PDB file of C-alpha atoms and ligand atoms in Angstrom:
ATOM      1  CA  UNK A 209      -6.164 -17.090 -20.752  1.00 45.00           C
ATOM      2  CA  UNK A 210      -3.607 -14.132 -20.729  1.00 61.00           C
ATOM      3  CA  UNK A 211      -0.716 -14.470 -18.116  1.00 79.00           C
ATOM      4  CA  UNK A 212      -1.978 -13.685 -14.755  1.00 88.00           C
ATOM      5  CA  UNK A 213       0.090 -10.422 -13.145  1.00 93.00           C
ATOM      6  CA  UNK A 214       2.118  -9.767  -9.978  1.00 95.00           C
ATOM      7  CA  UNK A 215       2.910  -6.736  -8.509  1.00 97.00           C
ATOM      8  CA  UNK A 216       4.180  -4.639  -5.120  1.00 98.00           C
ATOM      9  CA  UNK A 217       3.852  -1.254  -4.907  1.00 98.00           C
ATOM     10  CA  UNK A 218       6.216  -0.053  -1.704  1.00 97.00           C
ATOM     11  CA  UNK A 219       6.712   3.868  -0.290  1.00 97.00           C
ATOM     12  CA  UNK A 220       6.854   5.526   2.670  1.00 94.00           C
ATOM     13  CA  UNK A 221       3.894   6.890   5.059  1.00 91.00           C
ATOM     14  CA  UNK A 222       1.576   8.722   2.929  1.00 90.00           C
ATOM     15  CA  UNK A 223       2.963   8.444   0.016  1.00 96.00           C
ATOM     16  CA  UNK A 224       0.339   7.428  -2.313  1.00 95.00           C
ATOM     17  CA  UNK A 225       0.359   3.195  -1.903  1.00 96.00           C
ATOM     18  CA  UNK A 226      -3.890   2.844  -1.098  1.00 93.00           C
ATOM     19  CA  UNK A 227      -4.640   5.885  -3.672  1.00 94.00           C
ATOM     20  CA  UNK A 228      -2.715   4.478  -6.654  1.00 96.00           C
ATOM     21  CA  UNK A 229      -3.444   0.568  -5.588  1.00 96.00           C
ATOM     22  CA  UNK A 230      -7.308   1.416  -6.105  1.00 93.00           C
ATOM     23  CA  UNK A 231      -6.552   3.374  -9.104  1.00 94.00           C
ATOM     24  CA  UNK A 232      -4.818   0.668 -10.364  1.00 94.00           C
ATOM     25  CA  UNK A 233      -7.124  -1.978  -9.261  1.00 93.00           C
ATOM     26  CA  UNK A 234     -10.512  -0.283 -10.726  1.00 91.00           C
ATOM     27  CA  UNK A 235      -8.277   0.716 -14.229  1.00 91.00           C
ATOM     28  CA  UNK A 236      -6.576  -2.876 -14.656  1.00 91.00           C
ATOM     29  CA  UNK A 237      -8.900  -5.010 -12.431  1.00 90.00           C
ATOM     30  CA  UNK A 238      -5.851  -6.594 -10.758  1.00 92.00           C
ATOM     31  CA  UNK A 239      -6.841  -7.543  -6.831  1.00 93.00           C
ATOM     32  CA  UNK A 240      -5.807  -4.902  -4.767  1.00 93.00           C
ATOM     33  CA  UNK A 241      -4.706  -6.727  -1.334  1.00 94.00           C
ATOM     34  CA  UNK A 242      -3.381  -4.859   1.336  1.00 93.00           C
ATOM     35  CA  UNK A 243      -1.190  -6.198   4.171  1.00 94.00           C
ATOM     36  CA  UNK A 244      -2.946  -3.571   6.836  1.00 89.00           C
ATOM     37  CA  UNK A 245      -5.989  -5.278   5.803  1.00 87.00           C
ATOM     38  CA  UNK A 246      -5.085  -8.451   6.163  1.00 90.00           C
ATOM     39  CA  UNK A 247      -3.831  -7.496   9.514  1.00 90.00           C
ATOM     40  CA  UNK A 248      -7.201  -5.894  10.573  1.00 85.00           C
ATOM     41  CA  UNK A 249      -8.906  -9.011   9.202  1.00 88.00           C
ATOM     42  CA  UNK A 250      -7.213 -11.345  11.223  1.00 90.00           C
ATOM     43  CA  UNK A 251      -7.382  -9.085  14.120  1.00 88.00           C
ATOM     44  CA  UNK A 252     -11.464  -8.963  13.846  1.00 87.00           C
ATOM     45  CA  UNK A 253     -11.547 -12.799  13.320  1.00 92.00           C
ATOM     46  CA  UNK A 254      -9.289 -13.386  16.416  1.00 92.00           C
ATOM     47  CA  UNK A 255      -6.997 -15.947  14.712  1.00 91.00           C
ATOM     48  CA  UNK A 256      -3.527 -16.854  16.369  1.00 91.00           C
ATOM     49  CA  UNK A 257      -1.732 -14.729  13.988  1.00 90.00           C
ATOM     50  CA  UNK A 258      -3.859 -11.575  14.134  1.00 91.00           C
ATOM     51  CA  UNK A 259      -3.915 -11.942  18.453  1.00 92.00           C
ATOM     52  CA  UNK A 260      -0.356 -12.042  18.033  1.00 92.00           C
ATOM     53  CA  UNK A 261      -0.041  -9.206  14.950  1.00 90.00           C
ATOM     54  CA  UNK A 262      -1.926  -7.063  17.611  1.00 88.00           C
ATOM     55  CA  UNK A 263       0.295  -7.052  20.978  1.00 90.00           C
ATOM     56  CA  UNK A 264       2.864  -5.305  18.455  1.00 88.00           C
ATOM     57  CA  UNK A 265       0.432  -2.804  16.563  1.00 82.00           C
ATOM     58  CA  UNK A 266      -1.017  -1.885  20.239  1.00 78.00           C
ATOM     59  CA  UNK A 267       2.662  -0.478  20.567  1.00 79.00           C
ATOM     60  CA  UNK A 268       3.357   1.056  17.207  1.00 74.00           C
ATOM     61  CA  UNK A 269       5.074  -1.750  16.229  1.00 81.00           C
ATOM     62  CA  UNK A 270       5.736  -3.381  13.052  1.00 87.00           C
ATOM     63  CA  UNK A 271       4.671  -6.899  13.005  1.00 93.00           C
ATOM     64  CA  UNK A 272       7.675  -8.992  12.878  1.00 95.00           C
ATOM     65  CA  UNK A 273       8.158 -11.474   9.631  1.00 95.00           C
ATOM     66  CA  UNK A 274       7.455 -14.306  11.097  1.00 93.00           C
ATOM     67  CA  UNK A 275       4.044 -13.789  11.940  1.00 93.00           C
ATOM     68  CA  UNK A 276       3.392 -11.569   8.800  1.00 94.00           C
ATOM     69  CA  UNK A 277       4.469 -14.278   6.381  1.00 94.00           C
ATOM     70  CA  UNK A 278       2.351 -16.994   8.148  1.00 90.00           C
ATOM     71  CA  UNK A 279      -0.348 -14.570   7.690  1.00 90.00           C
ATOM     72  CA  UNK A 280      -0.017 -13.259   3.966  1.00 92.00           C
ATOM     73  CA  UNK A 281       1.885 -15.891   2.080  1.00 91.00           C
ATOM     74  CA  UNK A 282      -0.946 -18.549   2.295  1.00 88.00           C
ATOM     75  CA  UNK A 283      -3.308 -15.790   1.053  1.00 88.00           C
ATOM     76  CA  UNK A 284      -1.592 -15.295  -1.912  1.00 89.00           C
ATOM     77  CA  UNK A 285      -1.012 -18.965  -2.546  1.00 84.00           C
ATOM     78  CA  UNK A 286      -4.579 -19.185  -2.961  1.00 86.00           C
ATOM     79  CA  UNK A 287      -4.815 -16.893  -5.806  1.00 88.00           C
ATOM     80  CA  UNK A 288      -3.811 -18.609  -8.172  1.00 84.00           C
ATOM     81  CA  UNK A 289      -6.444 -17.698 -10.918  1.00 87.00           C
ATOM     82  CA  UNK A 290      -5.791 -13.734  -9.987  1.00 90.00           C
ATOM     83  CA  UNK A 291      -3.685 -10.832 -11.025  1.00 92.00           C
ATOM     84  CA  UNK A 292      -3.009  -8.881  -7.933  1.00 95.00           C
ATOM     85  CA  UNK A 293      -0.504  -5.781  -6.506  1.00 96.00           C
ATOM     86  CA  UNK A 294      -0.301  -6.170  -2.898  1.00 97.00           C
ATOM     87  CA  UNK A 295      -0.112  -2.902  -0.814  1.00 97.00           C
ATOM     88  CA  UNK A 296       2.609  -2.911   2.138  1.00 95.00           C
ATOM     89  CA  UNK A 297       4.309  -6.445   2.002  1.00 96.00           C
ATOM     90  CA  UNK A 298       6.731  -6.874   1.779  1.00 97.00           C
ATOM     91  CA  UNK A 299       8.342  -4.234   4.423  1.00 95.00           C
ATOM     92  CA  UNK A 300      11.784  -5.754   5.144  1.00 96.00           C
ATOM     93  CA  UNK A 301      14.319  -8.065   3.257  1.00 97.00           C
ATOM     94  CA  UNK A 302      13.355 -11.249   5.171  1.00 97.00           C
ATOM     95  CA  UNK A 303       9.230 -10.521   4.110  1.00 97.00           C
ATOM     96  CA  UNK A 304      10.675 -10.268   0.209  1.00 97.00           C
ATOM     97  CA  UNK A 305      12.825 -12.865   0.348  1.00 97.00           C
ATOM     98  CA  UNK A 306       9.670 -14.997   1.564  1.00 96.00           C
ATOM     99  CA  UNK A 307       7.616 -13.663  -1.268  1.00 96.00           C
ATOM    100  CA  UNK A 308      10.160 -14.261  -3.687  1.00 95.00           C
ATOM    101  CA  UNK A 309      10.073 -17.781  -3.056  1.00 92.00           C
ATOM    102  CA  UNK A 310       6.164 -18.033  -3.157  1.00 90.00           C
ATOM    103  CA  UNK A 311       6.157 -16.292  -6.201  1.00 89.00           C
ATOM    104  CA  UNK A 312       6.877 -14.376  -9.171  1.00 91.00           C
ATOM    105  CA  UNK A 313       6.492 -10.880  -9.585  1.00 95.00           C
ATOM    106  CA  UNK A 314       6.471  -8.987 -12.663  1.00 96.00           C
ATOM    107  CA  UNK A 315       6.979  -5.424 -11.197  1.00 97.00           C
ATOM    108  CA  UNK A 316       7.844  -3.338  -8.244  1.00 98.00           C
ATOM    109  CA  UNK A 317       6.145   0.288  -7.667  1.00 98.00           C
ATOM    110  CA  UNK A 318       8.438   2.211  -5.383  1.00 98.00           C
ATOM    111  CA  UNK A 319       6.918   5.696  -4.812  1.00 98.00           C
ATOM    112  CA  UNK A 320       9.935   8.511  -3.529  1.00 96.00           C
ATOM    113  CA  UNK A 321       7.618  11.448  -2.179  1.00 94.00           C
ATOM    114  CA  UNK A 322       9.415  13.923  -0.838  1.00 92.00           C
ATOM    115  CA  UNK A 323       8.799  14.683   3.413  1.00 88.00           C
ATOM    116  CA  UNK A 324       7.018  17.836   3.546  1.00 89.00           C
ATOM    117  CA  UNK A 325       4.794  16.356   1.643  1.00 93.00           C
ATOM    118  CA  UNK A 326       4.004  13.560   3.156  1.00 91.00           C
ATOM    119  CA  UNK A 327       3.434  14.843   6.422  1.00 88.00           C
ATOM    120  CA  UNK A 328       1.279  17.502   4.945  1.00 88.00           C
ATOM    121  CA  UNK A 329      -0.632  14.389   3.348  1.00 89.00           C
ATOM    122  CA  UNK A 330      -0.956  13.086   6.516  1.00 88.00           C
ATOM    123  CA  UNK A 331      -1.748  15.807   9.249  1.00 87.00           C
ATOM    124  CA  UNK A 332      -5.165  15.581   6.374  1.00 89.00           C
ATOM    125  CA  UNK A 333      -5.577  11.998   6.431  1.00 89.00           C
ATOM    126  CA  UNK A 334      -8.481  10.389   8.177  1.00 93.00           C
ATOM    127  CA  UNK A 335      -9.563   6.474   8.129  1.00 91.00           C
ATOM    128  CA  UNK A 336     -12.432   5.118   8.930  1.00 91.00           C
ATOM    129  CA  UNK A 337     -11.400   2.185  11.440  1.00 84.00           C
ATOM    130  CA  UNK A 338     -13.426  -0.782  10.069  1.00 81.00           C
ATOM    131  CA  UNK A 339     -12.486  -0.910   6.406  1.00 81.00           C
ATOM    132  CA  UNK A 340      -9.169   1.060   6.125  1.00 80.00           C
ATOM    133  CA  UNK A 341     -10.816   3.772   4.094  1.00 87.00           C
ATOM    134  CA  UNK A 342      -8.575   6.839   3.127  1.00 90.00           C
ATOM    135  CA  UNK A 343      -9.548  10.252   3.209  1.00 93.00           C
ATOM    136  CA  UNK A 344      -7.947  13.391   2.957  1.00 90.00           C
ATOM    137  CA  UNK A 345      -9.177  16.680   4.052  1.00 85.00           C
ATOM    138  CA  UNK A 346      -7.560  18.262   0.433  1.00 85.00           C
ATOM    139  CA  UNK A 347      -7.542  15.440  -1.940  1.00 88.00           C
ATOM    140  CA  UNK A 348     -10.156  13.067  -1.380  1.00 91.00           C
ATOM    141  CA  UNK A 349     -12.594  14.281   1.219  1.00 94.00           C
ATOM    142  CA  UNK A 350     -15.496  12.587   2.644  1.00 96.00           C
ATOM    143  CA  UNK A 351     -19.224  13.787   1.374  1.00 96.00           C
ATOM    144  CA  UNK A 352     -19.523  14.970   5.178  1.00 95.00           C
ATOM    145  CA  UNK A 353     -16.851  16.115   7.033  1.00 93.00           C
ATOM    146  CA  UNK A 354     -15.510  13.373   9.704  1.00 94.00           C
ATOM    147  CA  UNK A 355     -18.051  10.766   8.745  1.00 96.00           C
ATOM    148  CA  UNK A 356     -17.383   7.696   6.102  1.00 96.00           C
ATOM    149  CA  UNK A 357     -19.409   7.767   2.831  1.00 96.00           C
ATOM    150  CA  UNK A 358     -20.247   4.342   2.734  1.00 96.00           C
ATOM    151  CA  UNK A 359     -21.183   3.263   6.544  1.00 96.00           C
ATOM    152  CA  UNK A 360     -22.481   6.985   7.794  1.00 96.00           C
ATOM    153  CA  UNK A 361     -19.475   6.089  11.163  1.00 96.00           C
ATOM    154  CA  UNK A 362     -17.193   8.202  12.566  1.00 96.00           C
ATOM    155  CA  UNK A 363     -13.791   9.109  10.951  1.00 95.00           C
ATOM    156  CA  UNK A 364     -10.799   8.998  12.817  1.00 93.00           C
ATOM    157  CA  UNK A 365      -7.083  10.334  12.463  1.00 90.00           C
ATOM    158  CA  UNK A 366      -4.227   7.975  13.494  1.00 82.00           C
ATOM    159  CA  UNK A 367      -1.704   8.678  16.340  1.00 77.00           C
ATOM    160  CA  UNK A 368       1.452   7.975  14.403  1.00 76.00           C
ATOM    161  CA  UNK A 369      -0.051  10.143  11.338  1.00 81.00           C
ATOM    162  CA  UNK A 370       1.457  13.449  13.438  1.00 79.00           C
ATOM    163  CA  UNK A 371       4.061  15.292  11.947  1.00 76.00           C
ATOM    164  CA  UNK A 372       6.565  14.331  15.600  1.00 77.00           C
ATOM    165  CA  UNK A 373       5.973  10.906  14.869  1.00 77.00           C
ATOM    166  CA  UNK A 374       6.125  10.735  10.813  1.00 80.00           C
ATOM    167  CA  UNK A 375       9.893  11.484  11.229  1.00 84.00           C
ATOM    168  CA  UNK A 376      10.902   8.911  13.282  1.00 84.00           C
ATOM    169  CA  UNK A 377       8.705   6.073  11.296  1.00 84.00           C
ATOM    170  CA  UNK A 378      10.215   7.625   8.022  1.00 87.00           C
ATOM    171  CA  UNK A 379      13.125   7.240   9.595  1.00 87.00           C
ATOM    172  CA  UNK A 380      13.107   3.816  10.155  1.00 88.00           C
ATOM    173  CA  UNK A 381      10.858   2.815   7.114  1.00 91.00           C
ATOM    174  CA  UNK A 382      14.070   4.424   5.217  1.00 91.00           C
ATOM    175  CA  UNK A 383      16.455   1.523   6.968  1.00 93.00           C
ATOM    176  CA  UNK A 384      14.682  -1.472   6.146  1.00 94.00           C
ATOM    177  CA  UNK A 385      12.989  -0.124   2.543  1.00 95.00           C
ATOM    178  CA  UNK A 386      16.709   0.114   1.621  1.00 96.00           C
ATOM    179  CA  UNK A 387      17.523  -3.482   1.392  1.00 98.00           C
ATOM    180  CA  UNK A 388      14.439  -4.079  -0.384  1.00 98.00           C
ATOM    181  CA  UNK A 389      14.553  -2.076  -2.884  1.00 98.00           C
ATOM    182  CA  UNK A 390      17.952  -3.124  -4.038  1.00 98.00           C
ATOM    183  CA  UNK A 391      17.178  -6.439  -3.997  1.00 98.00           C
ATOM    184  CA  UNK A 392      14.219  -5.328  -6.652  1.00 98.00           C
ATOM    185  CA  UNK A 393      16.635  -3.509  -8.434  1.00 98.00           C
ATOM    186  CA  UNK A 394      19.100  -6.384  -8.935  1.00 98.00           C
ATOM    187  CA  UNK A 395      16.227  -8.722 -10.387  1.00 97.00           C
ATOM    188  CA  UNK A 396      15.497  -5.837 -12.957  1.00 97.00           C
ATOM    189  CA  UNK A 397      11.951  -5.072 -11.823  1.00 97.00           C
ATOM    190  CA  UNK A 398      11.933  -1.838 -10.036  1.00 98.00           C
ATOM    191  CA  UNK A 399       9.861   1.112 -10.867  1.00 98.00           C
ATOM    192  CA  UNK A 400      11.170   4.765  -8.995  1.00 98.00           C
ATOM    193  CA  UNK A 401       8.364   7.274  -9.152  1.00 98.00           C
ATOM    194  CA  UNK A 402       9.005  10.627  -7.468  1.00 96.00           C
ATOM    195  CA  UNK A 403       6.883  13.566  -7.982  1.00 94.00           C
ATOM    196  CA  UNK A 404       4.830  15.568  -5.164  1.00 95.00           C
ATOM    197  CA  UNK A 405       1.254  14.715  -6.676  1.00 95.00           C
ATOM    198  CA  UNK A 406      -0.108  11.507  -7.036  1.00 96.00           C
ATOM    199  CA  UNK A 407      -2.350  12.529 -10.433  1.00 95.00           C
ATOM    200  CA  UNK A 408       1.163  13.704 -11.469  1.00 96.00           C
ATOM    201  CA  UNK A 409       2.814   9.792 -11.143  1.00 97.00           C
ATOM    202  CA  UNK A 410      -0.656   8.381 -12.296  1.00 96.00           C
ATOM    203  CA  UNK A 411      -0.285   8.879 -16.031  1.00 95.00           C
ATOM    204  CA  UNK A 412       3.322   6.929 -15.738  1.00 96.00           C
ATOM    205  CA  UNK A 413       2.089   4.110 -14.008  1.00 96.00           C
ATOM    206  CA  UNK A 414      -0.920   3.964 -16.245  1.00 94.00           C
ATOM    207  CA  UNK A 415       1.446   3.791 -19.146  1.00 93.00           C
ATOM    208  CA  UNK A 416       3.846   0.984 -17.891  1.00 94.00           C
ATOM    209  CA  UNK A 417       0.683  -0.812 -17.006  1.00 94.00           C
ATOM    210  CA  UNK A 418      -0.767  -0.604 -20.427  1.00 91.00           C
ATOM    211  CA  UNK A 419       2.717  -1.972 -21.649  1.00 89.00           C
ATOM    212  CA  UNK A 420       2.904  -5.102 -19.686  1.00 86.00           C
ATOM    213  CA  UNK A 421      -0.614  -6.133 -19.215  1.00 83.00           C
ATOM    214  CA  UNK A 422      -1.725  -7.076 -22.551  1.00 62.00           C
ATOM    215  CA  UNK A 423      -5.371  -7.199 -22.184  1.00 56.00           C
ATOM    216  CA  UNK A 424      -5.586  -3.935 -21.844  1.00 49.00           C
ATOM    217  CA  UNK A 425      -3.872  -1.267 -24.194  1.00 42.00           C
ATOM    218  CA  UNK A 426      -6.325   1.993 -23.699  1.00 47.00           C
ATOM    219  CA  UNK A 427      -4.206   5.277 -23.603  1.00 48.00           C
ATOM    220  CA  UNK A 428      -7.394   7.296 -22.468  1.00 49.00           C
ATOM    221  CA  UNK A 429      -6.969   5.114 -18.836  1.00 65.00           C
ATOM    222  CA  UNK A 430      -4.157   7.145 -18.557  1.00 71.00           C
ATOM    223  CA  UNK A 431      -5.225  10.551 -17.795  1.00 70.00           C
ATOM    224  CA  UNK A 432      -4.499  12.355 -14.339  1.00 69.00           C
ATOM    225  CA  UNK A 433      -7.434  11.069 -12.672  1.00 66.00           C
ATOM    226  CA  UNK A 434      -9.030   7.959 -13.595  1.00 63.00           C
TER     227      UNK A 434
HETATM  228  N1  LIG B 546       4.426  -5.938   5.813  1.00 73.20           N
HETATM  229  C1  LIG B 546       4.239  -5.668   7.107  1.00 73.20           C
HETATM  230  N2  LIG B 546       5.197  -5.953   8.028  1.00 73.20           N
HETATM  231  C2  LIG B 546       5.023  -5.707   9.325  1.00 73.20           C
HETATM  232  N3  LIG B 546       3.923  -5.139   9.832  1.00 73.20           N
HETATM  233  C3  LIG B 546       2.933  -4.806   8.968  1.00 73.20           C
HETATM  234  C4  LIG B 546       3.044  -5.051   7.577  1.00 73.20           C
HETATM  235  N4  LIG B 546       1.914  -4.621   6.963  1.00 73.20           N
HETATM  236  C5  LIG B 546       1.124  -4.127   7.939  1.00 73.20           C
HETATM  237  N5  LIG B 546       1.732  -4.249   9.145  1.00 73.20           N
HETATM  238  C6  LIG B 546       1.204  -3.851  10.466  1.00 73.20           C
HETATM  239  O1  LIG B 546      -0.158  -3.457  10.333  1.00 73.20           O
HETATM  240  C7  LIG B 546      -0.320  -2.067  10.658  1.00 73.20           C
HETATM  241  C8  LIG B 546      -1.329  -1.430   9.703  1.00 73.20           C
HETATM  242  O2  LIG B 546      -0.794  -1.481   8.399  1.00 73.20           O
HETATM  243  P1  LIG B 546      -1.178  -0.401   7.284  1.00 73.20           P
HETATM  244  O3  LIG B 546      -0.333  -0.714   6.099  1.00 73.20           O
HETATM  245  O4  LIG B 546      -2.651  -0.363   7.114  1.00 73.20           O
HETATM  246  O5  LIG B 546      -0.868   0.987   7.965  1.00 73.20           O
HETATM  247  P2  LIG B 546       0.381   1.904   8.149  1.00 73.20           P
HETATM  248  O6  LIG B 546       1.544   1.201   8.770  1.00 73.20           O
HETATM  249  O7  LIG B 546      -0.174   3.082   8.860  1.00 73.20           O
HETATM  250  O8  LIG B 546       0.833   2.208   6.658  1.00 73.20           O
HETATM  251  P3  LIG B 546       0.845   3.514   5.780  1.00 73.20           P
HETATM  252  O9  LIG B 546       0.945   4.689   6.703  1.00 73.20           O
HETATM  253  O10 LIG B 546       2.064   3.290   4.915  1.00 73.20           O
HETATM  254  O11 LIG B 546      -0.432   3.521   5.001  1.00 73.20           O
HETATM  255  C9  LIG B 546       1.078  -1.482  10.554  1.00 73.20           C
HETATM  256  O12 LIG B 546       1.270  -0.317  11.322  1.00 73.20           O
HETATM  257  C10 LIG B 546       1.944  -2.641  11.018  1.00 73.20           C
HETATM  258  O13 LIG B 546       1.989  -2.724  12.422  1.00 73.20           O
HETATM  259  N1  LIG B 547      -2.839  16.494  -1.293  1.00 73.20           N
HETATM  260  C1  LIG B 547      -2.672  15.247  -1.773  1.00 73.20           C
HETATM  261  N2  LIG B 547      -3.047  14.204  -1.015  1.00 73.20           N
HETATM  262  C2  LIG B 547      -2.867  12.959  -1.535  1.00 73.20           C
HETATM  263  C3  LIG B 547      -2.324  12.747  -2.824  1.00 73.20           C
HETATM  264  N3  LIG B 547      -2.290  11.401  -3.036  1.00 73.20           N
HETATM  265  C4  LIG B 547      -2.782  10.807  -1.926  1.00 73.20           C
HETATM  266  N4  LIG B 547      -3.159  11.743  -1.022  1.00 73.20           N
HETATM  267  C5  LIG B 547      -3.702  11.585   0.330  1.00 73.20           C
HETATM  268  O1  LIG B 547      -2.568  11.381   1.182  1.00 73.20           O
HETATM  269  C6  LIG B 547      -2.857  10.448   2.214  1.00 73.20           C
HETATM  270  C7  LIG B 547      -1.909   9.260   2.096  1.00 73.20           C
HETATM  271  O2  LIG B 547      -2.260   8.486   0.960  1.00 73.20           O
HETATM  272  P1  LIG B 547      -2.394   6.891   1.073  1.00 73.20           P
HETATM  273  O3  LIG B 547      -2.864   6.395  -0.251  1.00 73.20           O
HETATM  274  O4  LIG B 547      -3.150   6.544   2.304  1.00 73.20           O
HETATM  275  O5  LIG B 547      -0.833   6.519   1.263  1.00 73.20           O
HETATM  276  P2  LIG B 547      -0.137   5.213   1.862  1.00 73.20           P
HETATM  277  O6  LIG B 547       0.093   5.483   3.316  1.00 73.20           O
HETATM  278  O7  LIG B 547       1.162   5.129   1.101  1.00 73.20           O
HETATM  279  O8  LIG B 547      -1.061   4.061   1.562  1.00 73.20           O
HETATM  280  C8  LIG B 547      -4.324  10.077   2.053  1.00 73.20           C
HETATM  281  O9  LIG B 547      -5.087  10.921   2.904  1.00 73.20           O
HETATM  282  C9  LIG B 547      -4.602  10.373   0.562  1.00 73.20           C
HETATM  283  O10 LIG B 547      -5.962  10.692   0.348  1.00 73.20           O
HETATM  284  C10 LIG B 547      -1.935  13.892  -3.600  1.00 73.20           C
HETATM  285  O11 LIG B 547      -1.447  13.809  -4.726  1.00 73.20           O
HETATM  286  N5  LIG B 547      -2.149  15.110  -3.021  1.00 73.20           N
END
């Protein structure tokens, strides 16, 4: 059996984490597991953790680590037979730390999108509730406007996707992201991608994927869009 495969892919609001993490998923076949849908998971199944998770996201809160970790970390324990990139965890020092000591990981994605940009992403981005389903108005839109293309429901746009409330949670992603990425950076593992379009950072990605994940060596993978 080849070595299984960790990965994180971090970045701000909008910057590209869901779109590449599918990409990457359906090119590589790692598990793509996302924290937000964890969240919403344990939210819908009323477990202690997700009750708790959602008196903070009712008040655009970030859910603090201790509740976050209890959530995730057995999650991931149980994949043992998987390769996987998990989609906003960690978020703060004390959530990588935690990781770190659950696990190895073989990369870290850091996307650096620059802030027009990502709050033109986002005035365009629409969700559909249920599954955390991405749209955008531009990029990816749905086959009808305002409905999803696999349930036929209603599309919706988030509160803290405005452009007055971007800057403030850019703000503060940009204070605790900090910490994390250095402490990626000192284990030799961090991967800085900046660039305005995601098909632009695609092929790179592609490329250091193909490199470190030996089953799979195809170049053609790697073009803008998969
Ligand atoms: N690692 C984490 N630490 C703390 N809270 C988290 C974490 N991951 C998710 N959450 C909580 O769950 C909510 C939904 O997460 P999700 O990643 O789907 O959306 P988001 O914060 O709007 O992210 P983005 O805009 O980067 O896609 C967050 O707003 C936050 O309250
Ligand atoms: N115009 C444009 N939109 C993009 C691009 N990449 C992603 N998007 C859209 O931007 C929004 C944010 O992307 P998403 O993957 O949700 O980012 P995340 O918040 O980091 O997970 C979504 O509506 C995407 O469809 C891009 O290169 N150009």
């Amino acid at each position: 059996m080849s070595k299984l495969f960790r990965a994180v892919i971090m970045g701000p609001p909008g910057s590209g984490k869901g779109t590449i993490s599918e990409r990457i998923a359906h090119s590589f076949g790692l598990k793509h597991l996302s924290s937000g849908d964890f969240v919403r998971e344990n939210i819908s199944a009323k477990t202690e953790a997700g009750v708790l998770a959602m008196t903070y996201i009712k008040k655009g809160l970030l859910v603090p680590d201790h509740v976050m970790t209890r959530l995730l970390l057995p999650r991931l324990v149980e994949m043992t037979k998987y390769s996987w990139l998990l989609d906003g965890f960690p978020r703060t020092l004390a959530q990588a730390k935690a990781l770190n000591s659950a696990c190895d990981l073989d990369i870290a994605i850091n996307l650096n999108i620059p802030l027009e940009t990502l709050k033109e992403r986002l005035r365009h981005r629409w969700i559909h509730p249920a599954s955390g389903r991405v749209y955008n108005m531009c990029f990816n839109p749905p086959r009808v406007q305002g409905i999803d293309d696999i349930t036929g429901e209603p599309l919706i746009q988030q509160e803290d996707d405005r452009p007055e409330a971007l800057v403030a949670r850019l703000r503060h992603y940009k204070d605790v992201a900090k910490p994390v990425i250095d402490f990626y950076k000192a284990k030799g593992i961090l991967y800085t991608y900046s660039d305005t379009e995601t098909d632009q950072i695609w092929p790179n990605i592609c490329t250091l994927l193909s490199t470190r994940i030996p089953t799979i060596q195809s170049d053609a993978r790697c073009a803008s869009t998969p």
